């Protein structure tokens, strides 16, 4: 994972602490920020070091305060009008020197569109290693090495990637894989305002406007209830079954890749390895076989309810409640029962 030809970070031992990038948009923290706070706190406690939040943006006081309440010991706030809307150049230019000065031994970002974009720029500038899209993280307090764990070979193996000779050890973390840190109102921590020297006229990109479109992917990722269907629906016209059910239970429709590839439904509905990772309170899987590439995107749901006519379908291995039966009979019956309550 080390940057090629970059040699070794000279003062490796002087790096201490766990840093997390608190992603926010318009003063609203991205859910992954608090997931990083959760795992970051665990790593910091194991190493006996502080958890440091890095917040960049404009008018982000409330986010910084919440970062303390979610477990950060220290929050560094970089506030400037030019950071109001995310731009790689502006954010990297402001964050990189601060990371260089603070010297956290670990630095984490969410594997979101923003986090993936920013992490690469920061890692190359700092000439350190970056493990992208981790699904688990651990640390060895003896060696102080981060185990950055991510699926490899079509998710069939888990690769543990170590960054031995460079600091910080950087990783992006797939959203929804980590338990979010609970908010503890009244928790004390230090909020430090870092002066930002950024001249808008020196930036190569200019934000002309922001078009706020409803984002179906975000809707699915945040849904408390997901109603997902697969090839067992047999025909695109039967998708109506899913949408009707979703309406009754207040859910958002998800899909297996099989029916996305078949063109029955848009890719924004796809759950799994090459789709979205979801972690709703309830996940309904109707006519989905439960291939590993699908389950990796939903197995952390709180309650999984599966309907499949094949008793040996692998979906039943991850399901909390399973009905072996024909979905065309079971789903309408379940819907009628739920509507009645
Ligand atoms: P099938 O496997 O065909 O299963 C249909 C199920 O419906 C069967 O279990 C059957 O018993 C049941 N069924 C049929 N009729 C009925 C009925 N009347 N009542 C009840 N049950 C019925 N897949 C994803 O979902 N997401 C991904 O992100 C993803 N990424 C992939 C990436 C790679 C690199 C590869 C190689 C594959 C990926 N896949 C992904 C595909 C994955 O391997 C499976 O092929 C896919 O998930 C299968 O979709 P399915 O369960 O809808 O279809």
CSV table of C-alpha atoms and ligand atoms in Angstrom, one decimal:
chain,number,residue,atom,x,y,z
A,1,UNK,CA,0.0,0.0,0.0
A,2,UNK,CA,3.0,2.3,0.2
A,3,UNK,CA,3.4,5.0,-2.3
A,4,UNK,CA,5.9,3.8,-4.9
A,5,UNK,CA,9.4,5.2,-4.6
A,6,UNK,CA,8.4,7.4,-1.7
A,7,UNK,CA,10.9,5.9,0.7
A,8,UNK,CA,10.0,5.8,4.4
A,9,UNK,CA,8.2,8.5,6.4
A,10,UNK,CA,11.3,9.9,8.3
A,11,UNK,CA,9.9,10.5,11.8
A,12,UNK,CA,7.5,7.6,11.9
A,13,UNK,CA,7.5,7.2,15.6
A,14,UNK,CA,6.4,10.8,16.2
A,15,UNK,CA,3.0,10.2,14.7
A,16,UNK,CA,0.3,9.7,17.4
A,17,UNK,CA,-3.5,9.7,17.5
A,18,UNK,CA,-6.4,8.7,15.3
A,19,UNK,CA,-7.7,11.3,12.9
A,20,UNK,CA,-11.1,11.1,11.2
A,21,UNK,CA,-12.5,13.3,8.4
A,22,UNK,CA,-15.9,14.5,9.5
A,23,UNK,CA,-17.6,14.8,6.1
A,24,UNK,CA,-20.4,17.3,6.0
A,25,UNK,CA,-22.5,19.1,3.4
A,26,UNK,CA,-24.1,22.4,4.1
A,27,UNK,CA,-23.6,22.0,7.8
A,28,UNK,CA,-25.2,18.5,7.8
A,29,UNK,CA,-22.8,15.7,8.8
A,30,UNK,CA,-22.7,12.7,6.5
A,31,UNK,CA,-23.9,9.6,8.3
A,32,UNK,CA,-20.5,7.9,7.7
A,33,UNK,CA,-18.8,10.6,9.8
A,34,UNK,CA,-20.4,9.2,13.0
A,35,UNK,CA,-19.5,5.6,11.8
A,36,UNK,CA,-15.9,6.8,11.6
A,37,UNK,CA,-16.3,8.3,15.1
A,38,UNK,CA,-17.4,4.9,16.3
A,39,UNK,CA,-14.5,2.8,14.9
A,40,UNK,CA,-12.1,5.7,15.4
A,41,UNK,CA,-12.9,5.8,19.2
A,42,UNK,CA,-12.3,2.0,19.5
A,43,UNK,CA,-8.9,2.2,17.7
A,44,UNK,CA,-7.8,5.3,19.7
A,45,UNK,CA,-8.7,3.6,23.0
A,46,UNK,CA,-6.8,0.5,22.0
A,47,UNK,CA,-3.7,2.6,21.2
A,48,UNK,CA,-4.3,4.9,24.2
A,49,UNK,CA,-4.3,8.0,22.1
A,50,UNK,CA,-6.7,10.8,21.3
A,51,UNK,CA,-9.4,10.8,18.6
A,52,UNK,CA,-9.1,13.9,16.5
A,53,UNK,CA,-11.9,15.1,14.2
A,54,UNK,CA,-11.1,17.2,11.1
A,55,UNK,CA,-14.0,19.4,10.0
A,56,UNK,CA,-13.7,21.5,6.9
A,57,UNK,CA,-16.6,23.7,5.6
A,58,UNK,CA,-18.4,26.9,6.2
A,59,UNK,CA,-20.4,27.5,9.3
A,60,UNK,CA,-19.8,24.1,10.7
A,61,UNK,CA,-19.9,24.9,14.4
A,62,UNK,CA,-22.8,22.5,15.1
A,63,UNK,CA,-21.0,19.7,13.3
A,64,UNK,CA,-17.8,20.3,15.4
A,65,UNK,CA,-19.9,20.2,18.6
A,66,UNK,CA,-21.6,17.0,17.6
A,67,UNK,CA,-18.2,15.5,16.8
A,68,UNK,CA,-17.2,16.0,20.4
A,69,UNK,CA,-20.4,14.5,21.6
A,70,UNK,CA,-19.8,11.5,19.3
A,71,UNK,CA,-16.4,10.8,20.9
A,72,UNK,CA,-13.7,13.1,19.5
A,73,UNK,CA,-11.3,14.4,22.1
A,74,UNK,CA,-10.2,17.3,19.9
A,75,UNK,CA,-11.9,18.7,16.8
A,76,UNK,CA,-10.0,20.9,14.4
A,77,UNK,CA,-12.3,23.2,12.5
A,78,UNK,CA,-11.3,24.8,9.2
A,79,UNK,CA,-14.0,27.3,8.4
A,80,UNK,CA,-13.9,29.4,5.2
A,81,UNK,CA,-16.5,30.6,2.7
A,82,UNK,CA,-14.5,28.9,-0.1
A,83,UNK,CA,-15.0,25.5,1.7
A,84,UNK,CA,-18.8,25.9,1.6
A,85,UNK,CA,-19.3,23.4,-1.2
A,86,UNK,CA,-16.9,20.5,-1.5
A,87,UNK,CA,-14.1,20.9,-4.0
A,88,UNK,CA,-11.1,18.6,-4.1
A,89,UNK,CA,-8.5,21.4,-4.5
A,90,UNK,CA,-9.8,23.6,-1.8
A,91,UNK,CA,-10.3,20.8,0.8
A,92,UNK,CA,-7.0,19.1,0.0
A,93,UNK,CA,-5.1,22.4,0.2
A,94,UNK,CA,-6.5,23.2,3.6
A,95,UNK,CA,-6.5,19.7,5.2
A,96,UNK,CA,-3.1,18.3,4.0
A,97,UNK,CA,-0.9,20.8,5.9
A,98,UNK,CA,-3.0,20.4,9.1
A,99,UNK,CA,-2.6,16.6,8.9
A,100,UNK,CA,1.1,17.0,8.3
A,101,UNK,CA,1.4,19.2,11.4
A,102,UNK,CA,-0.9,17.2,13.7
A,103,UNK,CA,0.7,13.9,12.6
A,104,UNK,CA,-2.0,11.3,13.4
A,105,UNK,CA,-0.8,7.8,13.0
A,106,UNK,CA,-4.1,6.8,11.4
A,107,UNK,CA,-6.3,8.9,9.2
A,108,UNK,CA,-9.7,7.7,8.1
A,109,UNK,CA,-12.3,9.0,5.6
A,110,UNK,CA,-15.6,7.6,4.5
A,111,UNK,CA,-15.6,5.7,1.2
A,112,UNK,CA,-18.2,8.2,-0.2
A,113,UNK,CA,-17.9,10.1,-3.4
A,114,UNK,CA,-16.3,13.0,-1.4
A,115,UNK,CA,-14.1,10.8,0.8
A,116,UNK,CA,-12.8,8.7,-2.1
A,117,UNK,CA,-12.0,11.8,-4.1
A,118,UNK,CA,-10.2,13.6,-1.2
A,119,UNK,CA,-8.3,10.6,0.2
A,120,UNK,CA,-6.3,10.0,-3.0
A,121,UNK,CA,-5.2,13.6,-3.2
A,122,UNK,CA,-4.2,13.7,0.5
A,123,UNK,CA,-2.4,10.4,0.4
A,124,UNK,CA,-0.4,11.2,-2.7
A,125,UNK,CA,0.6,14.6,-1.3
A,126,UNK,CA,1.6,13.2,2.0
A,127,UNK,CA,3.3,10.3,0.1
A,128,UNK,CA,1.7,7.6,2.3
A,129,UNK,CA,-0.3,4.5,1.7
A,130,UNK,CA,-4.1,4.4,1.3
A,131,UNK,CA,-6.3,1.3,1.6
A,132,UNK,CA,-9.6,2.0,-0.1
A,133,UNK,CA,-13.1,0.8,0.8
A,134,UNK,CA,-12.4,-1.0,4.0
A,135,UNK,CA,-15.1,-3.1,5.7
A,136,UNK,CA,-13.3,-3.8,8.9
A,137,UNK,CA,-10.5,-2.1,10.8
A,138,UNK,CA,-8.4,-3.2,13.8
A,139,UNK,CA,-5.1,-2.2,15.3
A,140,UNK,CA,-2.3,-4.0,17.1
A,141,UNK,CA,-1.3,-1.9,20.1
A,142,UNK,CA,2.2,-3.5,20.1
A,143,UNK,CA,3.2,-2.7,16.5
A,144,UNK,CA,0.7,0.2,16.3
A,145,UNK,CA,-0.1,-1.1,12.8
A,146,UNK,CA,-3.6,-0.7,11.4
A,147,UNK,CA,-5.2,-3.8,10.0
A,148,UNK,CA,-7.0,-2.3,7.0
A,149,UNK,CA,-9.4,-5.1,5.9
A,150,UNK,CA,-11.2,-5.1,2.6
A,151,UNK,CA,-12.8,-7.6,0.4
A,152,UNK,CA,-10.7,-8.9,-2.6
A,153,UNK,CA,-11.2,-11.3,-5.4
A,154,UNK,CA,-14.9,-10.6,-6.0
A,155,UNK,CA,-15.5,-10.4,-2.2
A,156,UNK,CA,-14.5,-14.1,-1.8
A,157,UNK,CA,-11.5,-13.2,0.4
A,158,UNK,CA,-10.7,-10.6,2.9
A,159,UNK,CA,-7.3,-8.9,2.4
A,160,UNK,CA,-5.5,-7.4,5.4
A,161,UNK,CA,-3.4,-4.5,4.2
A,162,UNK,CA,-0.6,-3.0,6.4
A,163,UNK,CA,1.1,0.3,5.8
A,164,UNK,CA,4.4,-0.4,7.6
A,165,UNK,CA,6.7,2.4,6.5
A,166,UNK,CA,4.5,5.4,6.0
A,167,UNK,CA,2.4,7.6,8.1
A,168,UNK,CA,-0.4,8.4,8.5
A,169,UNK,CA,-1.9,5.0,7.8
A,170,UNK,CA,-4.8,6.0,5.6
A,171,UNK,CA,-8.0,4.2,4.8
A,172,UNK,CA,-11.4,4.9,3.5
A,173,UNK,CA,-14.2,3.0,5.2
A,174,UNK,CA,-17.3,1.8,3.4
A,175,UNK,CA,-20.5,3.5,4.7
A,176,UNK,CA,-22.8,1.4,6.9
A,177,UNK,CA,-20.2,-1.1,7.8
A,178,UNK,CA,-19.4,0.4,11.2
A,179,UNK,CA,-21.6,1.0,14.2
A,180,UNK,CA,-22.2,4.8,14.5
A,181,UNK,CA,-21.0,6.3,17.7
A,182,UNK,CA,-23.8,7.2,20.0
A,183,UNK,CA,-24.3,10.9,20.8
A,184,UNK,CA,-23.5,11.8,24.4
A,185,UNK,CA,-24.9,15.3,25.0
A,186,UNK,CA,-22.7,17.3,27.4
A,187,UNK,CA,-19.5,15.3,26.6
A,188,UNK,CA,-16.5,17.5,26.8
A,189,UNK,CA,-13.8,18.0,24.3
A,190,UNK,CA,-11.6,20.6,22.7
A,191,UNK,CA,-12.7,22.5,19.6
A,192,UNK,CA,-9.8,24.3,17.9
A,193,UNK,CA,-10.4,26.8,15.1
A,194,UNK,CA,-7.5,26.5,12.6
A,195,UNK,CA,-6.8,29.7,10.6
A,196,UNK,CA,-7.6,29.1,6.9
A,197,UNK,CA,-5.5,30.9,4.3
A,198,UNK,CA,-7.4,30.3,1.1
A,199,UNK,CA,-7.9,32.8,-1.7
A,200,UNK,CA,-10.8,31.9,-3.9
A,201,UNK,CA,-9.1,33.5,-6.9
A,202,UNK,CA,-6.3,31.0,-6.8
A,203,UNK,CA,-8.6,28.0,-7.0
A,204,UNK,CA,-8.9,26.4,-10.5
A,205,UNK,CA,-12.6,25.4,-10.1
A,206,UNK,CA,-15.4,27.8,-9.4
A,207,UNK,CA,-18.8,26.7,-8.1
A,208,UNK,CA,-21.5,28.4,-10.2
A,209,UNK,CA,-24.4,26.9,-8.5
A,210,UNK,CA,-25.6,23.8,-6.7
A,211,UNK,CA,-28.5,21.8,-8.2
A,212,UNK,CA,-30.2,19.9,-5.5
A,213,UNK,CA,-31.7,16.8,-7.1
A,214,UNK,CA,-33.5,14.2,-5.0
A,215,UNK,CA,-31.0,11.4,-4.7
A,216,UNK,CA,-32.6,8.0,-4.9
A,217,UNK,CA,-29.4,6.2,-3.8
A,218,UNK,CA,-29.2,8.3,-0.6
A,219,UNK,CA,-32.9,7.6,0.0
A,220,UNK,CA,-32.2,3.8,-0.1
A,221,UNK,CA,-29.1,4.1,2.0
A,222,UNK,CA,-30.9,6.0,4.7
A,223,UNK,CA,-34.1,4.0,4.6
A,224,UNK,CA,-35.3,2.3,7.8
A,225,UNK,CA,-37.1,-0.3,5.8
A,226,UNK,CA,-35.9,-1.8,2.5
A,227,UNK,CA,-38.2,-3.9,0.3
A,228,UNK,CA,-35.9,-5.8,-2.2
A,229,UNK,CA,-36.8,-8.1,-5.0
A,230,UNK,CA,-35.0,-10.4,-7.3
A,231,UNK,CA,-35.4,-12.7,-10.3
A,232,UNK,CA,-38.0,-14.6,-8.4
A,233,UNK,CA,-40.4,-11.8,-9.4
A,234,UNK,CA,-40.3,-13.4,-12.8
A,235,UNK,CA,-41.4,-10.4,-14.8
A,236,UNK,CA,-40.9,-6.7,-14.6
A,237,UNK,CA,-44.6,-6.1,-14.3
A,238,UNK,CA,-44.5,-7.9,-11.0
A,239,UNK,CA,-42.4,-5.1,-9.5
A,240,UNK,CA,-45.7,-3.5,-8.6
A,241,UNK,CA,-45.8,-6.1,-5.8
A,242,UNK,CA,-42.6,-4.6,-4.3
A,243,UNK,CA,-43.7,-1.0,-4.7
A,244,UNK,CA,-47.2,-1.7,-3.2
A,245,UNK,CA,-45.6,-3.5,-0.3
A,246,UNK,CA,-43.0,-0.7,0.2
A,247,UNK,CA,-45.8,1.8,0.4
A,248,UNK,CA,-47.7,-0.1,3.1
A,249,UNK,CA,-44.6,-0.5,5.2
A,250,UNK,CA,-43.1,2.9,4.5
A,251,UNK,CA,-40.1,1.4,2.8
A,252,UNK,CA,-37.8,2.1,-0.1
A,253,UNK,CA,-37.4,-0.4,-3.0
A,254,UNK,CA,-34.1,-2.3,-3.4
A,255,UNK,CA,-33.1,-4.9,-6.0
A,256,UNK,CA,-30.7,-7.7,-6.8
A,257,UNK,CA,-28.3,-7.1,-9.6
A,258,UNK,CA,-30.0,-9.8,-11.7
A,259,UNK,CA,-33.1,-7.6,-12.2
A,260,UNK,CA,-31.0,-4.4,-12.6
A,261,UNK,CA,-29.0,-6.1,-15.4
A,262,UNK,CA,-32.1,-7.3,-17.0
A,263,UNK,CA,-33.3,-3.7,-17.2
A,264,UNK,CA,-36.4,-4.2,-15.0
A,265,UNK,CA,-35.3,-1.4,-12.6
A,266,UNK,CA,-32.7,1.3,-12.3
A,267,UNK,CA,-29.2,0.8,-11.0
A,268,UNK,CA,-29.9,3.2,-8.2
A,269,UNK,CA,-31.9,0.4,-6.6
A,270,UNK,CA,-29.2,-2.2,-6.6
A,271,UNK,CA,-28.0,-3.6,-3.3
A,272,UNK,CA,-24.7,-5.5,-3.0
A,273,UNK,CA,-21.0,-5.5,-3.9
A,274,UNK,CA,-21.4,-3.4,-7.0
A,275,UNK,CA,-24.4,-1.6,-5.7
A,276,UNK,CA,-25.2,0.0,-2.4
A,277,UNK,CA,-24.6,-1.2,1.2
A,278,UNK,CA,-27.7,-0.8,3.3
A,279,UNK,CA,-28.3,-1.3,7.0
A,280,UNK,CA,-32.0,-0.7,7.6
A,281,UNK,CA,-34.0,-1.8,10.6
A,282,UNK,CA,-35.9,-4.2,8.4
A,283,UNK,CA,-34.8,-5.7,5.1
A,284,UNK,CA,-37.3,-7.7,3.1
A,285,UNK,CA,-35.8,-10.0,0.4
A,286,UNK,CA,-38.4,-11.4,-2.0
A,287,UNK,CA,-37.3,-13.9,-4.6
A,288,UNK,CA,-33.6,-13.2,-4.0
A,289,UNK,CA,-31.3,-16.2,-3.8
A,290,UNK,CA,-28.8,-14.6,-1.5
A,291,UNK,CA,-25.6,-14.7,-3.5
A,292,UNK,CA,-22.6,-13.4,-1.5
A,293,UNK,CA,-22.3,-10.4,-3.8
A,294,UNK,CA,-25.9,-9.5,-2.7
A,295,UNK,CA,-25.7,-10.3,1.0
A,296,UNK,CA,-22.5,-8.3,1.5
A,297,UNK,CA,-24.6,-5.2,0.9
A,298,UNK,CA,-27.4,-6.1,3.3
A,299,UNK,CA,-26.3,-8.6,5.9
A,300,UNK,CA,-25.8,-6.0,8.6
A,301,UNK,CA,-29.5,-5.1,8.5
A,302,UNK,CA,-31.1,-5.4,12.0
A,303,UNK,CA,-33.9,-7.8,10.9
A,304,UNK,CA,-33.9,-9.7,7.6
A,305,UNK,CA,-37.1,-11.3,6.3
A,306,UNK,CA,-36.8,-13.6,3.3
A,307,UNK,CA,-39.4,-15.2,1.1
A,308,UNK,CA,-38.1,-17.8,-1.3
A,309,UNK,CA,-39.6,-21.0,-2.7
A,310,UNK,CA,-36.3,-22.9,-2.4
A,311,UNK,CA,-35.6,-24.1,1.2
A,312,UNK,CA,-31.9,-24.3,0.4
A,313,UNK,CA,-31.6,-20.7,-0.9
A,314,UNK,CA,-28.5,-19.1,0.7
A,315,UNK,CA,-30.6,-16.1,1.7
A,316,UNK,CA,-32.0,-18.2,4.6
A,317,UNK,CA,-28.4,-18.3,6.1
A,318,UNK,CA,-28.5,-14.6,6.8
A,319,UNK,CA,-32.3,-14.2,7.3
A,320,UNK,CA,-33.8,-13.8,10.8
A,321,UNK,CA,-37.2,-14.7,9.6
A,322,UNK,CA,-37.8,-16.9,6.6
A,323,UNK,CA,-40.8,-18.1,4.7
A,324,UNK,CA,-40.3,-21.0,2.3
A,325,UNK,CA,-43.1,-20.4,-0.2
A,326,UNK,CA,-44.3,-18.7,-3.4
A,327,UNK,CA,-43.8,-15.0,-3.1
A,328,UNK,CA,-46.9,-14.4,-5.2
A,329,UNK,CA,-49.0,-15.9,-2.4
A,330,UNK,CA,-46.9,-14.9,0.6
A,331,UNK,CA,-46.1,-11.3,-0.1
A,332,UNK,CA,-49.8,-10.1,-0.7
A,333,UNK,CA,-50.8,-12.1,2.5
A,334,UNK,CA,-48.1,-10.4,4.5
A,335,UNK,CA,-49.0,-7.0,3.1
A,336,UNK,CA,-52.6,-7.5,4.0
A,337,UNK,CA,-51.7,-8.5,7.5
A,338,UNK,CA,-49.3,-5.5,8.0
A,339,UNK,CA,-51.9,-3.1,6.5
A,340,UNK,CA,-54.4,-4.4,9.0
A,341,UNK,CA,-52.2,-3.6,12.0
B,1,LIG,P1,-31.4,-15.6,-8.7
B,1,LIG,O1,-30.1,-16.0,-8.2
B,1,LIG,O2,-31.8,-16.2,-10.0
B,1,LIG,O3,-32.4,-16.0,-7.6
B,1,LIG,C1,-33.8,-15.9,-7.7
B,1,LIG,C2,-34.4,-16.6,-6.5
B,1,LIG,O4,-35.8,-16.4,-6.5
B,1,LIG,C3,-34.1,-18.1,-6.4
B,1,LIG,O5,-33.5,-18.3,-5.1
B,1,LIG,C4,-35.5,-18.7,-6.5
B,1,LIG,O6,-35.6,-19.9,-5.6
B,1,LIG,C5,-36.4,-17.6,-6.0
B,1,LIG,N1,-37.7,-17.7,-6.6
B,1,LIG,C6,-38.1,-18.0,-7.9
B,1,LIG,N2,-39.4,-17.9,-8.0
B,1,LIG,C7,-39.9,-17.7,-6.8
B,1,LIG,C8,-41.2,-17.5,-6.3
B,1,LIG,N3,-42.3,-17.6,-7.1
B,1,LIG,N4,-41.4,-17.3,-5.0
B,1,LIG,C9,-40.3,-17.2,-4.2
B,1,LIG,N5,-39.1,-17.3,-4.6
B,1,LIG,C10,-38.9,-17.6,-5.9
B,1,LIG,N6,-25.8,-9.2,-7.2
B,1,LIG,C11,-26.4,-8.3,-6.4
B,1,LIG,O7,-27.6,-8.5,-6.0
B,1,LIG,N7,-25.8,-7.2,-6.1
B,1,LIG,C12,-24.5,-6.9,-6.5
B,1,LIG,O8,-24.0,-5.8,-6.2
B,1,LIG,C13,-23.8,-7.9,-7.3
B,1,LIG,N8,-22.6,-7.6,-7.7
B,1,LIG,C14,-21.9,-8.6,-8.4
B,1,LIG,C15,-20.6,-8.5,-8.7
B,1,LIG,C16,-19.9,-9.4,-9.4
B,1,LIG,C17,-18.4,-9.2,-9.7
B,1,LIG,C18,-20.5,-10.7,-9.7
B,1,LIG,C19,-19.8,-11.7,-10.4
B,1,LIG,C20,-21.9,-10.8,-9.4
B,1,LIG,C21,-22.6,-9.8,-8.7
B,1,LIG,N9,-23.9,-10.0,-8.4
B,1,LIG,C22,-24.5,-9.0,-7.6
B,1,LIG,C23,-24.7,-11.1,-8.9
B,1,LIG,C24,-24.9,-12.2,-7.9
B,1,LIG,O9,-23.9,-13.1,-8.0
B,1,LIG,C25,-26.3,-13.0,-8.2
B,1,LIG,O10,-26.2,-13.4,-9.6
B,1,LIG,C26,-27.5,-12.1,-8.1
B,1,LIG,O11,-27.5,-11.5,-6.8
B,1,LIG,C27,-28.7,-13.0,-8.2
B,1,LIG,O12,-29.9,-12.3,-8.2
B,1,LIG,P2,-31.3,-12.9,-7.8
B,1,LIG,O13,-31.1,-13.4,-6.4
B,1,LIG,O14,-32.3,-11.9,-8.0
B,1,LIG,O15,-31.5,-14.1,-8.8
